[in-house]
Amino acid sequence: MMMMLNRPHMTVALAVVASLACCALADYKCPAPGFQPFNCSTFTSTKVPTNVRQLTPPDIKGVMALGDSITAGFAMRDGPLEYRGTVYSTGGDDGALTIGNFLKTYNPDLLGQATGETIPLTKEGKGLNFAVSEARVKDVPGQIQRMAAKMNTSEYSHLYDEWKLLTLFIGANDICECNSMTAAQFEVQLNQSLTLIQNTFPKTFVNVMTIFNISNVWAIKNDRTYCEFAIPILHECSCLENSQAELQKMDDLAMAINAVTKKVVAEFAALNDPLFTAVVQPAIEDMKLSSYPKEDVQDLVSDLDCFHPSLCTDQGFAVGVWNNMFAPPQSKKTVIDPLNPPTAYCPTAGDFIQ
């Protein structure tokens, strides 16, 4: 996600909202009891797998990510920055609850993790997280090309011959454009992106995220005066500011995009390529922010823009996707309850990533 603004307007908007945030007296915290630290016993792989469907955590030598501002970590810690070091997929900051750090427990030499922050809208990425704020599905091939260029450097070139985990989360901005995207168009462009990933990065397991109903974010703004100012100023999702009928169209498109995402991913899985597969990880598909108590829901979105996921919610993404990675399709969870957070699953040597 992120704003539909050109760079000068974005700078002004962020300055205004930063000033408002000071007045909002944001009290950042996670709803109790919060997610527990990752505390799993390690194990080693007895041999290098020859099939992508036989991977265990120590077999993964690199993590990668593509997507939009959610994967870039925009505003996650309430400032106008991209907090890539704590992003659910590839974050590498010490102590951060991320899939990258979970995997590093089993492989201390894991490559690709991002640390620290980046300036919004950067296309240079950090580590092997090449998500770009404001990106749409049509922009993913450009991210892949920039990632490939970095993979060709001496630091990463040997990863081509190693097993990698790539997380793709895209679609929020396509939905927020309000009627300019169709599910059929999304299907074509997603297929093109996964084809390019397959052809560019051998020995890769791709987690493909599905999207939640973004209209829920609009429902919670009415409970905070600050949010009523911030959301229109930033104009991050134009559909949110329209009629109830338009909000419903946005939700309908989200469901249609999820359906074609599952269709496209199933087609790639059916190829039975031993060096590549894609799997839908629906960990947040049915998440409804408006279903939580008012006093808690404000801690689930950024205090900066009342729109992007907070650090607490992002931790839920990490645990939810991680747990789904060791569950068969019929048992994968589609919602994470941050008020009753699950414990991160501790895989054994017999648990393959799926």
Short mmCIF file of N, CA and C in Angstrom, two decimals, residues 186-326:
data_model
loop_
_atom_site.label_atom_id
_atom_site.label_comp_id
_atom_site.label_asym_id
_atom_site.label_seq_id
_atom_site.Cartn_x
_atom_site.Cartn_y
_atom_site.Cartn_z
N PHE A 186 -5.26 -8.59 -13.10
CA PHE A 186 -4.35 -8.99 -12.02
C PHE A 186 -3.82 -10.40 -12.28
N GLU A 187 -4.68 -11.28 -12.73
CA GLU A 187 -4.27 -12.67 -13.01
C GLU A 187 -3.16 -12.72 -14.04
N VAL A 188 -3.32 -11.97 -15.12
CA VAL A 188 -2.30 -11.95 -16.18
C VAL A 188 -0.98 -11.43 -15.65
N GLN A 189 -1.02 -10.33 -14.91
CA GLN A 189 0.21 -9.70 -14.44
C GLN A 189 0.89 -10.53 -13.35
N LEU A 190 0.10 -11.18 -12.49
CA LEU A 190 0.70 -12.06 -11.48
C LEU A 190 1.37 -13.25 -12.14
N ASN A 191 0.72 -13.79 -13.16
CA ASN A 191 1.31 -14.91 -13.90
C ASN A 191 2.64 -14.50 -14.52
N GLN A 192 2.69 -13.30 -15.08
CA GLN A 192 3.94 -12.82 -15.67
C GLN A 192 5.04 -12.69 -14.61
N SER A 193 4.68 -12.19 -13.45
CA SER A 193 5.68 -12.01 -12.39
C SER A 193 6.21 -13.35 -11.89
N LEU A 194 5.32 -14.32 -11.66
CA LEU A 194 5.78 -15.62 -11.17
C LEU A 194 6.60 -16.34 -12.24
N THR A 195 6.25 -16.15 -13.50
CA THR A 195 7.04 -16.74 -14.58
C THR A 195 8.45 -16.16 -14.58
N LEU A 196 8.54 -14.84 -14.39
CA LEU A 196 9.84 -14.19 -14.37
C LEU A 196 10.66 -14.64 -13.15
N ILE A 197 10.01 -14.80 -12.01
CA ILE A 197 10.71 -15.31 -10.82
C ILE A 197 11.25 -16.70 -11.09
N GLN A 198 10.42 -17.55 -11.66
CA GLN A 198 10.82 -18.92 -11.95
C GLN A 198 12.02 -18.96 -12.90
N ASN A 199 12.00 -18.09 -13.90
CA ASN A 199 13.08 -18.10 -14.90
C ASN A 199 14.35 -17.42 -14.40
N THR A 200 14.21 -16.55 -13.40
CA THR A 200 15.36 -15.77 -12.93
C THR A 200 16.04 -16.37 -11.71
N PHE A 201 15.23 -16.95 -10.82
CA PHE A 201 15.77 -17.44 -9.56
C PHE A 201 15.49 -18.94 -9.38
N PRO A 202 16.38 -19.79 -9.87
CA PRO A 202 16.17 -21.23 -9.64
C PRO A 202 16.32 -21.57 -8.17
N LYS A 203 15.82 -22.72 -7.80
CA LYS A 203 15.89 -23.21 -6.42
C LYS A 203 15.21 -22.23 -5.45
N THR A 204 13.96 -21.90 -5.78
CA THR A 204 13.22 -20.92 -4.98
C THR A 204 11.83 -21.43 -4.61
N PHE A 205 11.50 -21.28 -3.35
CA PHE A 205 10.15 -21.54 -2.82
C PHE A 205 9.51 -20.18 -2.61
N VAL A 206 8.33 -19.96 -3.22
CA VAL A 206 7.68 -18.66 -3.16
C VAL A 206 6.44 -18.72 -2.28
N ASN A 207 6.44 -17.93 -1.22
CA ASN A 207 5.23 -17.69 -0.43
C ASN A 207 4.44 -16.56 -1.10
N VAL A 208 3.21 -16.82 -1.49
CA VAL A 208 2.37 -15.78 -2.08
C VAL A 208 1.26 -15.45 -1.09
N MET A 209 1.24 -14.20 -0.65
CA MET A 209 0.25 -13.75 0.33
C MET A 209 -1.06 -13.38 -0.37
N THR A 210 -2.17 -13.65 0.31
CA THR A 210 -3.45 -13.12 -0.13
C THR A 210 -3.78 -11.88 0.70
N ILE A 211 -4.74 -11.09 0.22
CA ILE A 211 -5.03 -9.78 0.79
C ILE A 211 -6.25 -9.83 1.70
N PHE A 212 -6.30 -8.91 2.65
CA PHE A 212 -7.46 -8.78 3.52
C PHE A 212 -8.35 -7.65 3.00
N ASN A 213 -9.55 -7.49 3.57
CA ASN A 213 -10.46 -6.43 3.15
C ASN A 213 -9.99 -5.09 3.73
N ILE A 214 -9.43 -4.26 2.88
CA ILE A 214 -8.84 -2.99 3.32
C ILE A 214 -9.90 -2.02 3.84
N SER A 215 -11.15 -2.20 3.44
CA SER A 215 -12.20 -1.28 3.88
C SER A 215 -12.33 -1.24 5.40
N ASN A 216 -11.85 -2.28 6.06
CA ASN A 216 -11.90 -2.31 7.53
C ASN A 216 -11.11 -1.17 8.14
N VAL A 217 -10.08 -0.71 7.44
CA VAL A 217 -9.28 0.39 7.95
C VAL A 217 -10.13 1.66 8.07
N TRP A 218 -11.01 1.86 7.10
CA TRP A 218 -11.88 3.05 7.13
C TRP A 218 -12.85 2.98 8.30
N ALA A 219 -13.27 1.77 8.64
CA ALA A 219 -14.25 1.62 9.70
C ALA A 219 -13.71 2.05 11.06
N ILE A 220 -12.40 1.95 11.26
CA ILE A 220 -11.84 2.27 12.58
C ILE A 220 -11.46 3.73 12.73
N LYS A 221 -11.43 4.48 11.62
CA LYS A 221 -10.97 5.87 11.71
C LYS A 221 -11.93 6.73 12.55
N ASN A 222 -13.19 6.36 12.55
CA ASN A 222 -14.17 7.18 13.25
C ASN A 222 -13.98 7.18 14.77
N ASP A 223 -13.15 6.28 15.25
CA ASP A 223 -12.94 6.19 16.69
C ASP A 223 -11.78 7.06 17.16
N ARG A 224 -11.08 7.73 16.23
CA ARG A 224 -9.94 8.57 16.60
C ARG A 224 -9.98 9.85 15.79
N THR A 225 -10.06 10.96 16.47
CA THR A 225 -10.12 12.26 15.80
C THR A 225 -8.89 12.47 14.92
N TYR A 226 -7.72 12.11 15.43
CA TYR A 226 -6.50 12.26 14.65
C TYR A 226 -6.59 11.53 13.31
N CYS A 227 -7.14 10.33 13.32
CA CYS A 227 -7.23 9.53 12.09
C CYS A 227 -8.16 10.17 11.07
N GLU A 228 -9.19 10.87 11.55
CA GLU A 228 -10.10 11.53 10.63
C GLU A 228 -9.40 12.63 9.85
N PHE A 229 -8.33 13.20 10.43
CA PHE A 229 -7.52 14.18 9.73
C PHE A 229 -6.46 13.51 8.86
N ALA A 230 -5.79 12.50 9.41
CA ALA A 230 -4.62 11.92 8.75
C ALA A 230 -4.98 11.18 7.46
N ILE A 231 -6.04 10.38 7.49
CA ILE A 231 -6.37 9.55 6.33
C ILE A 231 -6.67 10.39 5.09
N PRO A 232 -7.51 11.44 5.18
CA PRO A 232 -7.75 12.26 3.98
C PRO A 232 -6.51 13.03 3.52
N ILE A 233 -5.68 13.48 4.47
CA ILE A 233 -4.49 14.25 4.09
C ILE A 233 -3.53 13.38 3.28
N LEU A 234 -3.28 12.17 3.75
CA LEU A 234 -2.34 11.28 3.07
C LEU A 234 -2.93 10.67 1.81
N HIS A 235 -4.25 10.49 1.79
CA HIS A 235 -4.93 10.00 0.58
C HIS A 235 -4.26 8.70 0.09
N GLU A 236 -4.04 7.77 1.00
CA GLU A 236 -3.30 6.55 0.68
C GLU A 236 -4.14 5.53 -0.07
N CYS A 237 -5.44 5.61 0.06
CA CYS A 237 -6.31 4.64 -0.61
C CYS A 237 -7.59 5.37 -0.98
N SER A 238 -7.65 5.84 -2.22
CA SER A 238 -8.75 6.72 -2.63
C SER A 238 -10.12 6.07 -2.47
N CYS A 239 -10.19 4.77 -2.65
CA CYS A 239 -11.49 4.08 -2.52
C CYS A 239 -12.06 4.20 -1.10
N LEU A 240 -11.18 4.33 -0.12
CA LEU A 240 -11.65 4.40 1.26
C LEU A 240 -12.51 5.64 1.52
N GLU A 241 -12.33 6.65 0.70
CA GLU A 241 -13.01 7.92 0.94
C GLU A 241 -14.30 8.04 0.14
N ASN A 242 -14.71 6.96 -0.50
CA ASN A 242 -15.91 6.99 -1.32
C ASN A 242 -17.12 6.44 -0.57
N SER A 243 -18.16 6.16 -1.31
CA SER A 243 -19.41 5.70 -0.71
C SER A 243 -19.30 4.26 -0.22
N GLN A 244 -20.30 3.86 0.54
CA GLN A 244 -20.34 2.48 1.02
C GLN A 244 -20.38 1.49 -0.15
N ALA A 245 -21.05 1.90 -1.22
CA ALA A 245 -21.11 1.02 -2.41
C ALA A 245 -19.72 0.83 -3.00
N GLU A 246 -18.90 1.89 -3.02
CA GLU A 246 -17.54 1.77 -3.54
C GLU A 246 -16.67 0.92 -2.61
N LEU A 247 -16.89 1.06 -1.30
CA LEU A 247 -16.16 0.21 -0.36
C LEU A 247 -16.47 -1.26 -0.61
N GLN A 248 -17.73 -1.55 -0.88
CA GLN A 248 -18.12 -2.93 -1.15
C GLN A 248 -17.48 -3.43 -2.45
N LYS A 249 -17.40 -2.56 -3.46
CA LYS A 249 -16.74 -2.95 -4.71
C LYS A 249 -15.27 -3.28 -4.44
N MET A 250 -14.65 -2.50 -3.57
CA MET A 250 -13.25 -2.74 -3.23
C MET A 250 -13.10 -4.10 -2.55
N ASP A 251 -13.99 -4.42 -1.64
CA ASP A 251 -13.94 -5.72 -0.97
C ASP A 251 -14.21 -6.85 -1.94
N ASP A 252 -15.14 -6.64 -2.85
CA ASP A 252 -15.44 -7.67 -3.86
C ASP A 252 -14.21 -7.91 -4.74
N LEU A 253 -13.51 -6.83 -5.10
CA LEU A 253 -12.30 -6.98 -5.91
C LEU A 253 -11.22 -7.72 -5.14
N ALA A 254 -11.10 -7.44 -3.84
CA ALA A 254 -10.11 -8.14 -3.02
C ALA A 254 -10.38 -9.65 -3.04
N MET A 255 -11.63 -10.03 -2.89
CA MET A 255 -11.98 -11.45 -2.91
C MET A 255 -11.71 -12.06 -4.29
N ALA A 256 -12.00 -11.30 -5.35
CA ALA A 256 -11.75 -11.80 -6.70
C ALA A 256 -10.25 -11.94 -6.96
N ILE A 257 -9.46 -10.99 -6.47
CA ILE A 257 -8.01 -11.07 -6.63
C ILE A 257 -7.45 -12.25 -5.85
N ASN A 258 -7.97 -12.50 -4.66
CA ASN A 258 -7.54 -13.67 -3.90
C ASN A 258 -7.85 -14.95 -4.68
N ALA A 259 -9.01 -14.99 -5.31
CA ALA A 259 -9.40 -16.19 -6.06
C ALA A 259 -8.46 -16.43 -7.24
N VAL A 260 -8.13 -15.39 -8.00
CA VAL A 260 -7.24 -15.60 -9.14
C VAL A 260 -5.80 -15.84 -8.68
N THR A 261 -5.43 -15.28 -7.52
CA THR A 261 -4.11 -15.57 -6.96
C THR A 261 -3.98 -17.07 -6.68
N LYS A 262 -5.00 -17.63 -6.07
CA LYS A 262 -4.97 -19.07 -5.78
C LYS A 262 -4.95 -19.89 -7.06
N LYS A 263 -5.66 -19.43 -8.08
CA LYS A 263 -5.69 -20.13 -9.36
C LYS A 263 -4.31 -20.12 -10.02
N VAL A 264 -3.69 -18.95 -10.09
CA VAL A 264 -2.38 -18.84 -10.72
C VAL A 264 -1.33 -19.65 -9.96
N VAL A 265 -1.34 -19.54 -8.64
CA VAL A 265 -0.36 -20.27 -7.83
C VAL A 265 -0.54 -21.78 -8.01
N ALA A 266 -1.78 -22.23 -8.07
CA ALA A 266 -2.04 -23.67 -8.27
C ALA A 266 -1.48 -24.14 -9.61
N GLU A 267 -1.55 -23.29 -10.61
CA GLU A 267 -1.03 -23.66 -11.93
C GLU A 267 0.49 -23.84 -11.89
N PHE A 268 1.17 -22.99 -11.15
CA PHE A 268 2.63 -23.14 -11.03
C PHE A 268 2.98 -24.36 -10.20
N ALA A 269 2.23 -24.61 -9.13
CA ALA A 269 2.50 -25.78 -8.31
C ALA A 269 2.30 -27.07 -9.11
N ALA A 270 1.32 -27.04 -10.02
CA ALA A 270 1.00 -28.23 -10.82
C ALA A 270 2.10 -28.57 -11.83
N LEU A 271 3.00 -27.65 -12.08
CA LEU A 271 4.10 -27.93 -13.00
C LEU A 271 5.07 -28.97 -12.44
N ASN A 272 5.05 -29.12 -11.11
CA ASN A 272 5.93 -30.08 -10.43
C ASN A 272 7.41 -29.86 -10.78
N ASP A 273 7.77 -28.61 -10.93
CA ASP A 273 9.17 -28.25 -11.16
C ASP A 273 9.95 -28.56 -9.88
N PRO A 274 10.98 -29.39 -9.96
CA PRO A 274 11.71 -29.74 -8.73
C PRO A 274 12.51 -28.57 -8.14
N LEU A 275 12.71 -27.51 -8.92
CA LEU A 275 13.53 -26.39 -8.45
C LEU A 275 12.71 -25.13 -8.18
N PHE A 276 11.39 -25.21 -8.31
CA PHE A 276 10.57 -24.02 -8.10
C PHE A 276 9.14 -24.41 -7.76
N THR A 277 8.58 -23.70 -6.79
CA THR A 277 7.15 -23.83 -6.53
C THR A 277 6.64 -22.56 -5.88
N ALA A 278 5.34 -22.39 -5.95
CA ALA A 278 4.67 -21.26 -5.29
C ALA A 278 3.53 -21.82 -4.47
N VAL A 279 3.33 -21.24 -3.29
CA VAL A 279 2.29 -21.69 -2.37
C VAL A 279 1.57 -20.47 -1.80
N VAL A 280 0.25 -20.52 -1.76
CA VAL A 280 -0.52 -19.45 -1.14
C VAL A 280 -0.43 -19.58 0.38
N GLN A 281 -0.08 -18.48 1.03
CA GLN A 281 -0.08 -18.41 2.49
C GLN A 281 -1.15 -17.39 2.90
N PRO A 282 -2.34 -17.85 3.28
CA PRO A 282 -3.48 -16.95 3.50
C PRO A 282 -3.62 -16.45 4.93
N ALA A 283 -2.50 -16.24 5.61
CA ALA A 283 -2.52 -16.00 7.06
C ALA A 283 -3.36 -14.82 7.51
N ILE A 284 -3.53 -13.82 6.63
CA ILE A 284 -4.27 -12.62 7.05
C ILE A 284 -5.51 -12.37 6.19
N GLU A 285 -5.87 -13.32 5.37
CA GLU A 285 -6.95 -13.14 4.41
C GLU A 285 -8.27 -12.73 5.07
N ASP A 286 -8.58 -13.30 6.20
CA ASP A 286 -9.87 -13.02 6.86
C ASP A 286 -9.73 -12.11 8.08
N MET A 287 -8.63 -11.40 8.17
CA MET A 287 -8.42 -10.49 9.29
C MET A 287 -9.34 -9.29 9.17
N LYS A 288 -10.09 -8.99 10.23
CA LYS A 288 -11.03 -7.87 10.23
C LYS A 288 -10.70 -6.97 11.43
N LEU A 289 -10.02 -5.86 11.16
CA LEU A 289 -9.62 -4.96 12.23
C LEU A 289 -10.81 -4.43 13.01
N SER A 290 -11.93 -4.20 12.31
CA SER A 290 -13.09 -3.60 12.98
C SER A 290 -13.75 -4.54 13.97
N SER A 291 -13.34 -5.80 14.00
CA SER A 291 -13.95 -6.76 14.92
C SER A 291 -13.33 -6.70 16.31
N TYR A 292 -12.21 -5.95 16.45
CA TYR A 292 -11.55 -5.89 17.74
C TYR A 292 -12.04 -4.70 18.56
N PRO A 293 -11.91 -4.77 19.88
CA PRO A 293 -12.33 -3.64 20.73
C PRO A 293 -11.64 -2.34 20.32
N LYS A 294 -12.36 -1.22 20.46
CA LYS A 294 -11.83 0.07 20.04
C LYS A 294 -10.52 0.41 20.74
N GLU A 295 -10.41 0.03 22.00
CA GLU A 295 -9.22 0.39 22.75
C GLU A 295 -8.00 -0.42 22.31
N ASP A 296 -8.22 -1.51 21.58
CA ASP A 296 -7.11 -2.34 21.11
C ASP A 296 -6.77 -2.11 19.65
N VAL A 297 -7.79 -1.83 18.85
CA VAL A 297 -7.56 -1.76 17.40
C VAL A 297 -6.62 -0.63 17.03
N GLN A 298 -6.57 0.44 17.82
CA GLN A 298 -5.68 1.55 17.49
C GLN A 298 -4.22 1.15 17.59
N ASP A 299 -3.92 0.07 18.31
CA ASP A 299 -2.55 -0.40 18.41
C ASP A 299 -2.18 -1.37 17.28
N LEU A 300 -3.16 -1.67 16.42
CA LEU A 300 -2.92 -2.61 15.33
C LEU A 300 -2.59 -1.92 14.01
N VAL A 301 -2.76 -0.59 13.96
CA VAL A 301 -2.36 0.18 12.79
C VAL A 301 -1.38 1.26 13.23
N SER A 302 -0.63 1.77 12.28
CA SER A 302 0.37 2.78 12.57
C SER A 302 -0.25 4.04 13.16
N ASP A 303 0.39 4.60 14.17
CA ASP A 303 -0.06 5.87 14.73
C ASP A 303 0.23 7.03 13.80
N LEU A 304 1.10 6.82 12.81
CA LEU A 304 1.41 7.90 11.88
C LEU A 304 0.26 8.15 10.91
N ASP A 305 -0.23 7.07 10.28
CA ASP A 305 -1.22 7.27 9.21
C ASP A 305 -2.54 6.53 9.43
N CYS A 306 -2.65 5.79 10.54
CA CYS A 306 -3.90 5.06 10.84
C CYS A 306 -4.27 4.11 9.71
N PHE A 307 -3.29 3.63 8.98
CA PHE A 307 -3.58 2.84 7.78
C PHE A 307 -2.69 1.61 7.65
N HIS A 308 -1.38 1.82 7.73
CA HIS A 308 -0.47 0.69 7.57
C HIS A 308 -0.42 -0.17 8.84
N PRO A 309 -0.06 -1.45 8.70
CA PRO A 309 0.05 -2.31 9.88
C PRO A 309 1.09 -1.79 10.86
N SER A 310 0.79 -1.89 12.14
CA SER A 310 1.75 -1.54 13.17
C SER A 310 2.75 -2.68 13.34
N LEU A 311 3.76 -2.44 14.16
CA LEU A 311 4.73 -3.49 14.46
C LEU A 311 4.03 -4.71 15.06
N CYS A 312 3.04 -4.48 15.92
CA CYS A 312 2.31 -5.60 16.54
C CYS A 312 1.65 -6.47 15.48
N THR A 313 0.96 -5.82 14.53
CA THR A 313 0.28 -6.56 13.47
C THR A 313 1.28 -7.27 12.59
N ASP A 314 2.40 -6.62 12.30
CA ASP A 314 3.42 -7.23 11.46
C ASP A 314 4.02 -8.47 12.12
N GLN A 315 4.16 -8.44 13.44
CA GLN A 315 4.61 -9.63 14.16
C GLN A 315 3.61 -10.77 13.96
N GLY A 316 2.33 -10.42 13.94
CA GLY A 316 1.30 -11.42 13.67
C GLY A 316 1.45 -12.02 12.28
N PHE A 317 1.78 -11.15 11.29
CA PHE A 317 2.03 -11.65 9.94
C PHE A 317 3.13 -12.72 9.98
N ALA A 318 4.23 -12.40 10.69
CA ALA A 318 5.38 -13.31 10.72
C ALA A 318 5.02 -14.66 11.30
N VAL A 319 4.35 -14.64 12.46
CA VAL A 319 3.99 -15.90 13.12
C VAL A 319 2.95 -16.65 12.30
N GLY A 320 1.97 -15.92 11.76
CA GLY A 320 0.92 -16.57 10.99
C GLY A 320 1.44 -17.25 9.74
N VAL A 321 2.30 -16.55 8.99
CA VAL A 321 2.86 -17.14 7.77
C VAL A 321 3.79 -18.29 8.12
N TRP A 322 4.63 -18.10 9.13
CA TRP A 322 5.55 -19.17 9.55
C TRP A 322 4.78 -20.44 9.92
N ASN A 323 3.76 -20.31 10.72
CA ASN A 323 3.00 -21.50 11.11
C ASN A 323 2.33 -22.15 9.91
N ASN A 324 1.83 -21.34 8.98
CA ASN A 324 1.21 -21.90 7.77
C ASN A 324 2.22 -22.61 6.89
N MET A 325 3.48 -22.21 6.96
CA MET A 325 4.51 -22.84 6.13
C MET A 325 4.72 -24.31 6.48
N PHE A 326 4.20 -24.74 7.62
CA PHE A 326 4.36 -26.14 8.03
C PHE A 326 2.99 -26.84 8.15
#
